CSV table of C-alpha atoms and ligand atoms in Angstrom, one decimal:
chain,number,residue,atom,x,y,z
L,1,UNK,CA,-7.1,-6.4,-34.5
L,2,UNK,CA,-8.2,-8.5,-31.6
L,3,UNK,CA,-6.9,-11.7,-33.2
L,4,UNK,CA,-3.4,-10.5,-32.5
L,5,UNK,CA,-4.0,-10.9,-28.7
L,6,UNK,CA,-6.4,-12.7,-26.5
L,7,UNK,CA,-6.8,-14.1,-23.0
L,8,UNK,CA,-7.8,-17.8,-22.7
L,9,UNK,CA,-10.3,-19.2,-20.2
L,10,UNK,CA,-7.4,-20.6,-18.3
L,11,UNK,CA,-5.7,-17.2,-17.9
L,12,UNK,CA,-3.1,-17.3,-20.7
L,13,UNK,CA,-2.4,-13.9,-22.2
L,14,UNK,CA,-1.8,-14.7,-25.9
L,15,UNK,CA,0.4,-12.2,-27.8
L,16,UNK,CA,0.9,-12.8,-31.5
L,17,UNK,CA,1.5,-16.2,-32.9
L,18,UNK,CA,4.0,-17.7,-30.4
L,19,UNK,CA,3.8,-16.2,-26.9
L,20,UNK,CA,1.5,-17.1,-24.0
L,21,UNK,CA,2.0,-15.2,-20.8
L,22,UNK,CA,1.2,-16.3,-17.2
L,23,UNK,CA,-0.7,-19.5,-17.9
L,24,UNK,CA,-0.1,-22.7,-20.0
L,25,UNK,CA,-1.5,-22.6,-23.5
L,26,UNK,CA,-0.7,-25.6,-25.7
L,27,UNK,CA,-0.9,-23.8,-29.0
L,28,UNK,CA,2.0,-21.5,-28.2
L,29,UNK,CA,5.6,-22.6,-28.2
L,30,UNK,CA,6.9,-19.8,-25.9
L,31,UNK,CA,5.8,-19.2,-22.3
L,32,UNK,CA,6.5,-16.0,-20.5
L,33,UNK,CA,6.3,-15.6,-16.7
L,34,UNK,CA,5.8,-11.8,-16.1
L,35,UNK,CA,6.5,-12.2,-12.4
L,36,UNK,CA,6.7,-14.6,-9.5
L,37,UNK,CA,3.2,-14.2,-8.0
L,38,UNK,CA,1.3,-17.5,-7.9
L,39,UNK,CA,-1.6,-16.4,-10.1
L,40,UNK,CA,0.9,-15.6,-12.9
L,41,UNK,CA,2.6,-19.1,-12.7
L,42,UNK,CA,-0.6,-21.0,-13.8
L,43,UNK,CA,0.3,-24.3,-15.4
L,44,UNK,CA,4.0,-23.5,-15.3
L,45,UNK,CA,4.9,-27.2,-14.7
L,46,UNK,CA,3.1,-28.1,-18.0
L,47,UNK,CA,4.7,-25.2,-19.9
L,48,UNK,CA,8.2,-26.4,-18.7
L,49,UNK,CA,7.4,-29.8,-20.0
L,50,UNK,CA,6.0,-28.9,-23.4
L,51,UNK,CA,7.1,-25.4,-24.4
L,52,UNK,CA,10.1,-24.7,-26.5
L,53,UNK,CA,11.2,-22.0,-24.2
L,54,UNK,CA,10.1,-20.3,-21.0
L,55,UNK,CA,11.1,-16.7,-20.6
L,56,UNK,CA,11.4,-14.6,-17.4
L,57,UNK,CA,13.8,-12.1,-15.9
L,58,UNK,CA,16.8,-13.4,-13.8
L,59,UNK,CA,15.2,-11.9,-10.7
L,60,UNK,CA,11.9,-13.8,-11.3
L,61,UNK,CA,13.9,-17.0,-11.9
L,62,UNK,CA,15.7,-16.5,-8.6
L,63,UNK,CA,12.4,-15.9,-6.8
L,64,UNK,CA,10.9,-19.0,-8.2
L,65,UNK,CA,14.0,-21.0,-7.3
L,66,UNK,CA,13.5,-20.1,-3.6
L,67,UNK,CA,9.7,-20.2,-3.6
L,68,UNK,CA,9.5,-23.7,-5.3
L,69,UNK,CA,12.9,-25.4,-5.5
L,70,UNK,CA,16.0,-24.9,-7.6
L,71,UNK,CA,15.1,-28.2,-9.4
L,72,UNK,CA,11.6,-27.0,-10.5
L,73,UNK,CA,12.7,-24.7,-13.4
L,74,UNK,CA,15.3,-27.3,-14.4
L,75,UNK,CA,12.6,-29.5,-15.9
L,76,UNK,CA,12.3,-27.1,-18.9
L,77,UNK,CA,14.2,-24.7,-21.1
L,78,UNK,CA,14.3,-21.5,-19.2
L,79,UNK,CA,15.8,-18.4,-20.7
L,80,UNK,CA,16.3,-15.2,-18.8
L,81,UNK,CA,15.7,-12.0,-20.6
L,82,UNK,CA,17.0,-8.6,-19.5
L,83,UNK,CA,14.8,-5.5,-19.7
L,84,UNK,CA,15.1,-3.7,-23.0
L,85,UNK,CA,16.8,-6.7,-24.8
L,86,UNK,CA,15.0,-8.1,-27.8
L,87,UNK,CA,15.0,-11.7,-28.9
L,88,UNK,CA,13.6,-12.9,-32.2
L,89,UNK,CA,11.5,-16.0,-32.7
L,90,UNK,CA,10.3,-16.8,-36.2
L,91,UNK,CA,8.9,-13.5,-37.6
L,92,UNK,CA,8.3,-12.0,-34.2
L,93,UNK,CA,10.4,-10.0,-31.7
L,94,UNK,CA,9.9,-10.1,-28.0
L,95,UNK,CA,11.1,-7.5,-25.5
L,96,UNK,CA,10.7,-7.1,-21.8
L,97,UNK,CA,10.3,-3.8,-20.1
L,98,UNK,CA,10.4,-3.0,-16.4
L,99,UNK,CA,7.1,-3.0,-14.4
L,100,UNK,CA,6.9,-1.4,-11.0
L,101,UNK,CA,5.2,-4.3,-9.1
L,102,UNK,CA,7.5,-6.8,-7.4
L,103,UNK,CA,11.2,-7.5,-8.0
L,104,UNK,CA,11.7,-8.9,-11.5
L,105,UNK,CA,8.3,-8.0,-12.9
L,106,UNK,CA,8.1,-7.4,-16.6
L,107,UNK,CA,5.9,-5.9,-19.3
L,108,UNK,CA,6.0,-7.8,-22.6
L,109,UNK,CA,6.1,-6.3,-26.1
L,110,UNK,CA,5.7,-8.6,-29.1
L,111,UNK,CA,6.2,-7.1,-32.5
L,112,UNK,CA,4.7,-9.2,-35.2
L,113,UNK,CA,5.6,-9.8,-38.8
L,114,UNK,CA,3.8,-6.6,-39.8
L,115,UNK,CA,5.5,-4.5,-37.1
L,116,UNK,CA,2.4,-4.3,-35.0
L,117,UNK,CA,3.1,-3.7,-31.4
L,118,UNK,CA,1.3,-6.0,-29.0
L,119,UNK,CA,1.8,-5.2,-25.3
L,120,UNK,CA,0.9,-6.9,-22.1
L,121,UNK,CA,1.5,-4.8,-19.0
L,122,UNK,CA,1.5,-7.7,-16.5
L,123,UNK,CA,0.8,-6.3,-13.0
L,124,UNK,CA,2.0,-2.8,-12.4
L,125,UNK,CA,2.0,0.4,-10.5
L,126,UNK,CA,1.9,3.4,-12.8
L,127,UNK,CA,4.5,5.5,-10.8
L,128,UNK,CA,7.6,3.6,-11.8
L,129,UNK,CA,6.4,1.8,-14.9
L,130,UNK,CA,7.4,3.1,-18.4
L,131,UNK,CA,4.4,3.3,-20.6
L,132,UNK,CA,5.0,1.3,-23.8
L,133,UNK,CA,3.3,2.5,-27.0
L,134,UNK,CA,1.1,-0.2,-28.5
L,135,UNK,CA,-1.3,-1.1,-31.3
L,136,UNK,CA,-3.0,-3.8,-29.2
L,137,UNK,CA,-2.8,-3.5,-25.5
L,138,UNK,CA,-3.6,-6.2,-22.9
L,139,UNK,CA,-3.8,-4.5,-19.5
L,140,UNK,CA,-4.3,-5.8,-16.0
L,141,UNK,CA,-7.6,-4.8,-14.4
L,142,UNK,CA,-7.2,-5.5,-10.7
L,143,UNK,CA,-8.5,-2.0,-9.7
L,144,UNK,CA,-10.4,-1.5,-12.9
L,145,UNK,CA,-13.5,0.0,-11.4
L,146,UNK,CA,-14.1,3.7,-10.6
L,147,UNK,CA,-14.7,2.6,-7.0
L,148,UNK,CA,-11.0,1.8,-6.8
L,149,UNK,CA,-9.5,5.3,-6.7
L,150,UNK,CA,-7.0,6.1,-4.0
L,151,UNK,CA,-8.1,9.6,-3.1
L,152,UNK,CA,-6.0,10.1,0.1
L,153,UNK,CA,-2.8,12.2,-0.3
L,154,UNK,CA,-1.1,10.8,2.8
L,155,UNK,CA,2.4,9.7,2.5
L,156,UNK,CA,1.8,6.0,3.1
L,157,UNK,CA,5.4,5.1,3.7
L,158,UNK,CA,5.6,7.7,6.5
L,159,UNK,CA,2.3,6.5,8.0
L,160,UNK,CA,3.5,2.9,7.9
L,161,UNK,CA,6.7,3.8,9.7
L,162,UNK,CA,4.9,5.7,12.5
L,163,UNK,CA,2.4,2.9,12.9
L,164,UNK,CA,5.1,0.3,13.3
L,165,UNK,CA,7.0,2.6,15.7
L,166,UNK,CA,3.8,2.9,17.8
L,167,UNK,CA,3.4,-0.9,17.8
L,168,UNK,CA,7.0,-1.5,18.9
L,169,UNK,CA,6.1,0.1,22.2
L,170,UNK,CA,4.0,-3.0,22.9
L,171,UNK,CA,6.7,-5.5,21.9
L,172,UNK,CA,7.0,-7.5,18.6
L,173,UNK,CA,5.1,-6.1,15.6
L,174,UNK,CA,3.9,-8.7,13.1
L,175,UNK,CA,3.7,-7.5,9.4
L,176,UNK,CA,1.7,-9.6,7.0
L,177,UNK,CA,1.8,-9.3,3.2
L,178,UNK,CA,2.6,-11.1,0.0
L,179,UNK,CA,6.0,-12.0,-1.4
L,180,UNK,CA,7.6,-9.0,-2.9
L,181,UNK,CA,5.5,-6.5,-0.9
L,182,UNK,CA,6.8,-7.8,2.4
L,183,UNK,CA,10.4,-7.1,1.2
L,184,UNK,CA,9.3,-3.6,0.1
L,185,UNK,CA,8.1,-3.0,3.6
L,186,UNK,CA,11.4,-4.3,5.0
L,187,UNK,CA,13.1,-1.8,2.7
L,188,UNK,CA,10.9,1.1,3.9
L,189,UNK,CA,11.4,0.2,7.6
L,190,UNK,CA,15.2,-0.3,7.1
L,191,UNK,CA,15.5,3.1,5.5
L,192,UNK,CA,13.6,4.6,8.4
L,193,UNK,CA,16.4,3.3,10.6
L,194,UNK,CA,14.2,1.5,13.2
L,195,UNK,CA,16.8,0.0,15.6
L,196,UNK,CA,15.1,-3.4,16.1
L,197,UNK,CA,15.8,-6.9,14.8
L,198,UNK,CA,13.9,-8.1,11.6
L,199,UNK,CA,12.7,-11.7,11.7
L,200,UNK,CA,11.2,-13.8,8.9
L,201,UNK,CA,10.3,-17.5,8.3
L,202,UNK,CA,12.3,-19.5,5.8
L,203,UNK,CA,10.6,-18.6,2.4
L,204,UNK,CA,10.2,-14.9,3.3
L,205,UNK,CA,13.8,-14.9,4.4
L,206,UNK,CA,15.0,-16.5,1.2
L,207,UNK,CA,12.9,-14.2,-1.0
L,208,UNK,CA,14.5,-11.3,0.9
L,209,UNK,CA,18.0,-12.6,0.1
L,210,UNK,CA,17.1,-12.7,-3.6
L,211,UNK,CA,15.9,-9.1,-3.4
L,212,UNK,CA,19.2,-8.1,-1.8
L,213,UNK,CA,21.1,-9.9,-4.5
L,214,UNK,CA,19.2,-7.7,-7.0
L,215,UNK,CA,20.1,-4.5,-5.2
L,216,UNK,CA,17.4,-3.9,-2.6
L,217,UNK,CA,18.6,-2.9,0.9
L,218,UNK,CA,16.7,-4.6,3.6
L,219,UNK,CA,19.0,-4.5,6.7
L,220,UNK,CA,19.8,-7.3,9.1
L,221,UNK,CA,17.2,-10.2,8.8
L,222,UNK,CA,17.1,-13.2,11.1
L,223,UNK,CA,15.5,-16.5,10.2
L,224,UNK,CA,12.6,-17.2,12.6
L,225,UNK,CA,14.0,-20.7,13.3
L,226,UNK,CA,17.2,-19.4,14.9
L,227,UNK,CA,17.2,-19.8,18.7
L,228,UNK,CA,17.9,-16.1,19.1
L,229,UNK,CA,14.9,-15.1,17.0
L,230,UNK,CA,12.7,-17.7,18.8
L,231,UNK,CA,13.6,-16.1,22.1
L,232,UNK,CA,12.9,-12.6,20.9
L,233,UNK,CA,9.4,-13.7,19.7
L,234,UNK,CA,8.7,-15.7,22.8
L,235,UNK,CA,9.5,-12.8,25.1
L,236,UNK,CA,7.7,-10.3,23.0
L,237,UNK,CA,10.9,-8.2,22.6
L,238,UNK,CA,10.5,-5.1,20.3
L,239,UNK,CA,11.3,-6.5,16.9
L,240,UNK,CA,9.5,-6.9,13.6
L,241,UNK,CA,8.3,-10.3,12.3
L,242,UNK,CA,7.5,-10.5,8.6
L,243,UNK,CA,5.0,-13.2,7.6
L,244,UNK,CA,3.2,-14.2,4.5
L,245,UNK,CA,-0.5,-13.1,4.4
L,246,UNK,CA,-1.5,-16.8,4.6
L,247,UNK,CA,-0.1,-17.0,8.1
L,248,UNK,CA,-2.2,-14.2,9.5
L,249,UNK,CA,-4.7,-16.5,11.2
L,250,UNK,CA,-2.0,-18.6,12.9
L,251,UNK,CA,0.8,-16.4,14.2
L,252,UNK,CA,1.2,-13.2,16.3
L,253,UNK,CA,-2.5,-13.3,17.2
L,254,UNK,CA,-2.1,-11.4,20.4
L,255,UNK,CA,0.5,-9.0,19.0
L,256,UNK,CA,0.4,-5.6,17.3
L,257,UNK,CA,-0.4,-6.6,13.7
L,258,UNK,CA,0.0,-4.7,10.5
L,259,UNK,CA,-1.4,-6.0,7.3
L,260,UNK,CA,-0.3,-4.5,4.0
L,261,UNK,CA,-2.9,-4.6,1.3
L,262,UNK,CA,-3.8,-2.7,-1.9
L,263,UNK,CA,-7.5,-3.2,-1.5
L,264,UNK,CA,-7.9,0.0,0.5
L,265,UNK,CA,-9.4,3.1,-1.0
L,266,UNK,CA,-10.9,5.1,1.9
L,267,UNK,CA,-7.9,5.8,4.0
L,268,UNK,CA,-4.2,5.1,4.3
L,269,UNK,CA,-4.6,3.2,7.6
L,270,UNK,CA,-7.7,1.4,8.8
L,271,UNK,CA,-8.0,-0.2,12.2
L,272,UNK,CA,-9.4,-3.8,12.0
L,273,UNK,CA,-8.9,-5.1,15.5
L,274,UNK,CA,-7.8,-4.0,19.0
L,275,UNK,CA,-4.2,-4.0,17.8
L,276,UNK,CA,-4.6,-4.7,14.1
L,277,UNK,CA,-4.3,-2.3,11.2
L,278,UNK,CA,-4.5,-2.5,7.5
L,279,UNK,CA,-2.1,-0.2,5.6
L,280,UNK,CA,-3.0,0.7,2.0
L,281,UNK,CA,0.4,-0.1,0.4
L,282,UNK,CA,-0.4,-1.3,-3.1
L,283,UNK,CA,1.7,-2.7,-5.9
L,284,UNK,CA,-1.0,-2.1,-8.5
L,285,UNK,CA,-2.2,1.0,-10.2
L,286,UNK,CA,-5.6,2.3,-9.1
L,287,UNK,CA,-8.4,3.0,-11.6
L,288,UNK,CA,-6.9,6.3,-12.6
L,289,UNK,CA,-3.5,4.9,-13.1
L,290,UNK,CA,-4.9,2.1,-15.4
L,291,UNK,CA,-6.7,4.7,-17.6
L,292,UNK,CA,-3.6,6.9,-17.7
L,293,UNK,CA,-1.5,3.9,-19.0
L,294,UNK,CA,-4.0,3.3,-21.8
L,295,UNK,CA,-4.2,6.9,-22.8
L,296,UNK,CA,-0.4,7.2,-23.0
L,297,UNK,CA,0.1,3.9,-24.7
L,298,UNK,CA,-2.2,5.0,-27.6
L,299,UNK,CA,-3.5,1.6,-28.7
L,300,UNK,CA,-6.1,1.0,-31.4
L,301,UNK,CA,-7.6,-1.8,-29.3
L,302,UNK,CA,-7.5,-2.8,-25.7
L,303,UNK,CA,-8.1,-6.1,-24.0
L,304,UNK,CA,-8.7,-5.9,-20.2
L,305,UNK,CA,-7.5,-9.0,-18.4
L,306,UNK,CA,-10.6,-10.5,-16.8
L,307,UNK,CA,-9.2,-13.8,-15.5
L,308,UNK,CA,-7.4,-12.9,-12.3
L,309,UNK,CA,-9.9,-10.4,-11.1
L,310,UNK,CA,-13.5,-9.5,-12.2
L,311,UNK,CA,-13.1,-5.8,-13.0
L,312,UNK,CA,-12.3,-6.4,-16.6
L,313,UNK,CA,-15.8,-5.6,-18.0
L,314,UNK,CA,-16.0,-2.4,-16.0
L,315,UNK,CA,-12.6,-1.2,-17.1
L,316,UNK,CA,-13.3,-2.0,-20.7
L,317,UNK,CA,-16.5,0.0,-20.5
L,318,UNK,CA,-14.7,3.0,-18.9
L,319,UNK,CA,-12.0,2.9,-21.6
L,320,UNK,CA,-14.6,3.0,-24.4
L,321,UNK,CA,-16.5,5.8,-22.6
L,322,UNK,CA,-13.8,8.1,-21.4
L,323,UNK,CA,-11.0,7.5,-24.0
L,324,UNK,CA,-13.1,6.5,-27.0
L,325,UNK,CA,-10.8,3.5,-27.7
L,326,UNK,CA,-12.4,0.1,-28.5
L,327,UNK,CA,-11.9,-2.3,-25.6
L,328,UNK,CA,-13.1,-5.7,-24.5
L,329,UNK,CA,-12.7,-7.9,-21.4
L,330,UNK,CA,-11.3,-11.4,-21.8
L,331,UNK,CA,-12.0,-14.1,-20.9
L,332,UNK,CA,-15.8,-13.5,-20.9
L,333,UNK,CA,-17.4,-14.4,-17.6
L,334,UNK,CA,-21.1,-14.5,-18.7
L,335,UNK,CA,-21.4,-18.3,-18.1
L,336,UNK,CA,-21.3,-17.8,-14.3
M,1,ZN,ZN1,1.3,-9.7,-9.1
């Protein structure tokens, strides 16, 4: 069964005869981008140049247009595919399903010439993700170790809101996170009706505009380059500045800082500096969520994705042990 799916050494998730997801693979004419995170756009330039078609959701396309440039995707044949709509290529059918991760994220189902169902989850959080029944399942393994269980019951969104409210008493609060997650935080804080300006640098601002076009409600957001925003930040006026995680070493160093990260399992909020906190807001399933997906998907065979993180081996072992389903981690990492 394993020949129907695989993960290459360069991170391409191969489904059936034609589809390669999330990295370039020269032997497959179709490339799928499951979502707009950088580690799922590996070799995209090459795919655009050589693949017959590159598939993604409209929201993912809109995100890539602002994260790269509108010209970038024009160098290839990009086709947008809606959730639940099937397209046929040769003897195979390809369908996207929603994945609760970032805006536009998709799971991919390929049905081959024998009707076998080959599924790749992409990145996902179990709560809002429909489980797709499969014969062969390729599953992400970010938190694929039993040490990655979120045991705290706290309502993280409420904790996040009160932490930010507390920070606002000191002036501007800086929130750091990855694209998609930052906009989720904006939505949470907007819903909580905090009466302060939201500020973001260009790319974060543009990604937020895409999220709004696709139905998220984020409130009033100001580009950080606008004089009004610059003045707020300079004078440490209570406001919330949203920056990409990469900027955490260079901006808001003396401010109240909130980092949103999924790599937190002990507590919902952890203090990491005098005025710095990490909030455990994740857009991935924890270990139990991954096992639950496998159990409900009822595959005959599972491949744990072992390219983007290194928990694939552990997850495969746990799937064999606790669910009795054969599972293997790919690509193998025994060379290093
Ligand atoms: Zn992701």
